[in-house]
Amino acid sequence: MRPSSSASDPGLFDEVLARGRVRCAVADPAWLQAMLDTERALAEVQASLGLIPVAHAEGIAGVADASLYDIAALGRSAAGPGNPVLPLVLAMRSLLPEEAGPSVHKGATSQDILDTASMLVAYRAMGPVLDDLSSAAQAAARLARTYRDVPMAGRTLLQQAEAVTMGLTAAIWLVALGEAADRLVEVRETRLAVQLGGPVGRLSAYQDEFAEKLGLAAPLVPWHTNRLRVADLAGALGAAAGVIGKVARDVTLLAQTEVGEVSEAHPGASSSMPHKQNPVAAISALACSAQAPGLVATILASMVQEHGRAAGAWHAEWRPVRELLISAGSAAAWLSECLGGLTVNEEAMAAHVALLPGLDLDGATVLFVDRALQAYEEQK
Amino acid sequence: MRPSSSASDPGLFDEVLARGRVRCAVADPAWLQAMLDTERALAEVQASLGLIPVAHAEGIAGVADASLYDIAALGRSAAGPGNPVLPLVLAMRSLLPEEAGPSVHKGATSQDILDTASMLVAYRAMGPVLDDLSSAAQAAARLARTYRDVPMAGRTLLQQAEAVTMGLTAAIWLVALGEAADRLVEVRETRLAVQLGGPVGRLSAYQDEFAEKLGLAAPLVPWHTNRLRVADLAGALGAAAGVIGKVARDVTLLAQTEVGEVSEAHPGASSSMPHKQNPVAAISALACSAQAPGLVATILASMVQEHGRAAGAWHAEWRPVRELLISAGSAAAWLSECLGGLTVNEEAMAAHVALLPGLDLDGATVLFVDRALQAYEEQK
Amino acid sequence: MRPSSSASDPGLFDEVLARGRVRCAVADPAWLQAMLDTERALAEVQASLGLIPVAHAEGIAGVADASLYDIAALGRSAAGPGNPVLPLVLAMRSLLPEEAGPSVHKGATSQDILDTASMLVAYRAMGPVLDDLSSAAQAAARLARTYRDVPMAGRTLLQQAEAVTMGLTAAIWLVALGEAADRLVEVRETRLAVQLGGPVGRLSAYQDEFAEKLGLAAPLVPWHTNRLRVADLAGALGAAAGVIGKVARDVTLLAQTEVGEVSEAHPGASSSMPHKQNPVAAISALACSAQAPGLVATILASMVQEHGRAAGAWHAEWRPVRELLISAGSAAAWLSECLGGLTVNEEAMAAHVALLPGLDLDGATVLFVDRALQAYEEQK
Amino acid sequence: MRPSSSASDPGLFDEVLARGRVRCAVADPAWLQAMLDTERALAEVQASLGLIPVAHAEGIAGVADASLYDIAALGRSAAGPGNPVLPLVLAMRSLLPEEAGPSVHKGATSQDILDTASMLVAYRAMGPVLDDLSSAAQAAARLARTYRDVPMAGRTLLQQAEAVTMGLTAAIWLVALGEAADRLVEVRETRLAVQLGGPVGRLSAYQDEFAEKLGLAAPLVPWHTNRLRVADLAGALGAAAGVIGKVARDVTLLAQTEVGEVSEAHPGASSSMPHKQNPVAAISALACSAQAPGLVATILASMVQEHGRAAGAWHAEWRPVRELLISAGSAAAWLSECLGGLTVNEEAMAAHVALLPGLDLDGATVLFVDRALQAYEEQK
């Protein structure tokens, strides 16, 4: 007998690669709860319209709790139909009086439930992602303010070029993190939508009420095989991961032994080399963010979905959407730790910048810092 | 001696893989003209602010014409500095009176010019892309209207499921194409921005005037190594390519010999099998759109740019941005041809749908079609 | 307190997306065991050379059992150093007499252990992958033999072209599956190597003995930042996934309602549409194989590793290597199920081929089938 | 009228992104010549077997010269059939006596010609790629020999760790470059094969002679939709690009102003900052190699090809195969320039290594260098 996979991945690598609260927000229980929330919302809307008895909807609400179900067992039954919705519907019905059974999942198709649940999962998981991005931005703002006028070597093509300030360096990080967050919020609020077409689009009459109950957007028409919403989510997460990677890369470079201009609060220990100060948070942020481009490519390539429901390309999205949330979220969590405890070595900066020709910091550098900080303060 | 590359690619595959007007819009002359437009705008703004003589700006405007330059020669000189901006500046100066030389490219860094030019190229190339997407949408709207009530087999997982209408099929295409275009317009109008930091950010004072003159957005601070704007462009193009691929995939499936529900106006000839009716436009749209996911991944992976200018990752963007515009644009051009001439075989549709159980088309299907058409008409 | 992630993913989607025995072969316990096997082999080689006491090596062998450790706890301690090796070494030492402590992990660096363990995991996980590929090939051989002379419509560009045989169709599948397996075996036997450089390459003297003990190849020099071996593994798995996807795609197309030339033994049930016969195994194989290209891209992009150990790019490999084994392995498991129970509808084939012009099957078609079968038999 | 694309891309970016001889080896004339060589070889084999008159084969050989054709015109006619083979066949026939017409392209299908030509193009283009890899390896060997015993700081996670030697650093580069080249040669000699199935596999009888004449491998059965050979090529090129990127990354890091341990022979000039010494060759190698992962992903995703010829996925390969050859080849060309002129600053190395604890270079480091050099010498 196949050993239960529940014992399989207790998390040997998770503290590095699936950092922070996002991990739980996309784990199996969160998915199951989102599926149950979807079935519940459907029933409640149908009850409010008189399409099913109110008592049935109340019963459904009563069993819409993930802790009532054996996830591994649902998973094992998912192979037959190709997804876990049908097993869940059967399990829900088994917990309800027989006459309420037909009111569960009434008129819906599996993809309605799973697509809506995936949007709920994404919506909820973006909470921790945005929180961590926000902490990282706050730390960048602090650095920009504190080191507003501290000269450092500007570097291009990995060569010292002319002087900038540490304030400008941090301000550019701040703006990038803020823009990435803005787009994520935009996608969350306008592009994450319910799915409710049923096998032939018969459920449209109450799509808007369904959307309102779940706090998601309502689409014009079903989007079973128009995956633009998923692509928009992927694009925003992939771009956020890229921005995080840029900031983390800068930290690892500035923390090099030979540069020594910044150091992390809790550098990684080396068992054999105690003199080393590995910037583990920045390194891990890079590792997490590097997962994103390939995952975005998988999601984009999966957009080519046949007819009314794809033969494989839909199923192909599930894993990368989850992984992409982890990628961006973990990278954000690490970057927040990294910048939150970053120490700036002004002496090292001064020593490097003193060697540069053309040190004539003018008003523009400071202007950019102030502009970035002002925009940040206004938006808070 | 290395043969001039000008003879190298006359376009053996271009009519298939680089279809339509987008090809010229991203070709070398278009890039060179965009670089010249950028240098000219910079000079004109500087002249208007009294930073350089007006006569110099007029002189620069007079040589800001791509036809005056030998592109291959500029390209050959690009290897030294690593990009073609410095050779172009030298070539411009050689066409001007000696005293005007310092007014060319004054205060700018190469990346200012090349980034701004790439945004101009993208802005301009999105014209043909959007035109072709618009033609495709128009054709989809026509199909949705004409076949609003014509039943056809709905298919899920490549199996006949229940009845839908050809109108609904086309309406879903229409909505997807419209959403893809909306995002492209949003990116074009809000995210394509000038770059004007100079080596140390000294040019900020007239960044807004520079942006206005070129019709691009003005960033808060320079974005030399914050590549979110490029990522947003890539995400929107990649998503559009995916949507196009979905529609084209449906056409190829509906055009199968055994299905025979649609056919293209100009199916491809087969040299040996005259009975074949290859849906060449849809096939080519699929081929073009399939380029996009990998290119988006390259652009996202290139976001990790060091310090103030990246050692490789910036250069790594140039080709995929160009290719991605070609991918999405060519796919749109092919889809426009495909849908524009699509013939629907109502008899085949009727024969298939007649075999399906549960044929009870209700109002919802038609409602969706009407909603999609209404939204389309309102936006036009 | 962060909830233990051990409860997080009991496997809601695993029966679809992480099919077969490969899942356990790459799960956390398998990784931990591989790390322990590596530490044990190192100690045994060192003891045989008199570098540590034999009793210490025996003690280490005695604690080299994954069931003795709390994986979640190891994982939680991995964040500090950035990988789980140091926590494991400490945990091993805590189970041993104090004087044996220094003999654990003697002279090795974390990456030596983790890289060697990842090669062991890959080596072992390729067992199930190759078994399932072999079953699929066996089924393809059966189909090629059984339907050697059964005409069917050859289809190009999704149009019926000229007649082929079902035997040729299956023979082409057979050859493709065989070639993919051949390359996987080649990579497994020649490219999966131990890593044993230590922080400064001091362990080389017994690298060969170490490799022999673990059944892996011995490299010429350490490959800490030469990731060609990982890339070769990725390339072979990605190519195998692609081949599987091709066969599965053919099955989904031949199983279309309108074509009806094949059907699966256990088609997926539809809750609402009992007449549907969804080819779930082929669909799932497609979904699994679609994960591969993006994962390969991530691994290739991660090859750019700095100096003697990368700051992020090494860590970035861990997840995609695991996921890629799952992708290829699950796809193979599904394809084995799909082909193993595939029913061929000769009547449908005959009806379609009868309509084709130019039906003149000559010897070449049969020759190809026989050649493919003969090569298959010889290799078994 | 659409302007001829022959004027479109004279090469504004080619000296940076399409460096060296590989560019011409994959350009349109090279493709056309390979198509002509394929048609010629087919005719000559058929003539030798008495299937067509010898005079016809001689006539075909006489017109198998790319300079006789208007590539742009062929390209324009390619859109109809979806590839340029049919226009070429018509153009060849127009240059021959009418009775020889049917002997051109006899029995072949377009994909036979284009696939074989693409293998020829790849075979030939791998010449320059391997030459440049070989030059780079030679330079690495020189560095390993010259600096065999010169201590330098070993660096892990971008922190100084313990001492290694410059010889070891270069030896690891040398081994990586050699392994990458070995796999490329293996793929070239065993996996690049002719395609000759014809529409229904009727040409098999002389497939082996055809392969021999062209110097390519002969497949067991046609591989029209078994794209493993293309995937193997892609995997080998992608891995080679990754190895090159690793070496180039090391150079850019060692060349940092603050490290200063190496410098390029011809560092890039900066118009405004004459003190900068940009390692342009290494930077450009990184830019070129960064194209590869996404292109490999596109090729792998395109392996899912329908039935006997794909509706789009085959066409989707053409561009990325060409681009991938350019990516790997240009990266190799730049790396050869970079390493060929690399200057090592022993004083800087000595200064850095002096600060490290634990400087006790033992025999193992030197052993690895000698082993790498010995293997290199033996293989030459």
Short mmCIF file of N, CA, C and O in Angstrom, two decimals, chain D residues 29 45 48 55 76 89 140 144 160 163 194 215 251 260 313 319 326:
data_model
loop_
_atom_site.label_atom_id
_atom_site.label_comp_id
_atom_site.label_asym_id
_atom_site.label_seq_id
_atom_site.Cartn_x
_atom_site.Cartn_y
_atom_site.Cartn_z
N PRO D 29 20.87 32.53 -45.70
CA PRO D 29 21.56 31.82 -46.79
C PRO D 29 22.05 30.43 -46.37
O PRO D 29 22.03 29.49 -47.18
N VAL D 45 20.83 10.24 -54.38
CA VAL D 45 20.56 8.88 -53.90
C VAL D 45 19.52 8.21 -54.80
O VAL D 45 19.66 7.04 -55.19
N SER D 48 21.14 7.17 -57.98
CA SER D 48 22.02 6.01 -57.83
C SER D 48 21.22 4.72 -57.72
O SER D 48 21.72 3.64 -58.00
N ALA D 55 20.76 12.28 -65.18
CA ALA D 55 20.84 13.65 -65.72
C ALA D 55 20.00 14.61 -64.89
O ALA D 55 20.35 15.78 -64.71
N ARG D 76 8.49 35.34 -49.04
CA ARG D 76 7.15 35.89 -49.22
C ARG D 76 6.16 34.81 -49.65
O ARG D 76 4.99 34.85 -49.32
N VAL D 89 11.00 24.47 -54.07
CA VAL D 89 10.87 23.41 -55.07
C VAL D 89 10.39 23.99 -56.40
O VAL D 89 10.92 23.66 -57.48
N ALA D 140 41.81 28.80 -20.67
CA ALA D 140 41.66 28.37 -19.28
C ALA D 140 42.81 27.45 -18.89
O ALA D 140 43.33 27.53 -17.76
N ALA D 144 45.41 27.91 -15.91
CA ALA D 144 45.60 26.89 -14.88
C ALA D 144 47.07 26.53 -14.74
O ALA D 144 47.57 26.32 -13.63
N GLN D 160 34.75 35.82 1.35
CA GLN D 160 36.03 35.11 1.35
C GLN D 160 35.95 33.97 2.35
O GLN D 160 35.46 34.13 3.46
N ALA D 163 41.77 29.78 1.41
CA ALA D 163 42.60 29.97 0.23
C ALA D 163 42.40 28.83 -0.77
O ALA D 163 42.21 27.67 -0.41
N VAL D 194 19.09 12.63 -40.38
CA VAL D 194 18.21 12.98 -41.50
C VAL D 194 16.77 12.63 -41.16
O VAL D 194 16.49 11.81 -40.28
N GLY D 215 26.23 13.08 -44.16
CA GLY D 215 27.06 13.08 -42.96
C GLY D 215 26.27 13.20 -41.68
O GLY D 215 26.79 13.65 -40.66
N VAL D 251 34.53 36.05 -13.87
CA VAL D 251 35.41 37.12 -14.35
C VAL D 251 34.87 38.48 -13.95
O VAL D 251 35.60 39.35 -13.47
N GLY D 260 39.61 43.44 -8.11
CA GLY D 260 40.75 43.78 -8.97
C GLY D 260 41.74 42.66 -9.20
O GLY D 260 42.93 42.91 -9.41
N ALA D 313 3.36 23.46 -33.40
CA ALA D 313 4.50 23.20 -32.52
C ALA D 313 5.78 22.93 -33.31
O ALA D 313 6.89 23.21 -32.83
N ARG D 319 12.61 29.12 -34.92
CA ARG D 319 13.29 30.29 -34.39
C ARG D 319 14.15 29.96 -33.18
O ARG D 319 15.34 30.31 -33.13
N ILE D 326 22.82 30.71 -31.76
CA ILE D 326 23.43 32.04 -31.62
C ILE D 326 23.79 32.32 -30.17
O ILE D 326 24.86 32.85 -29.86
#
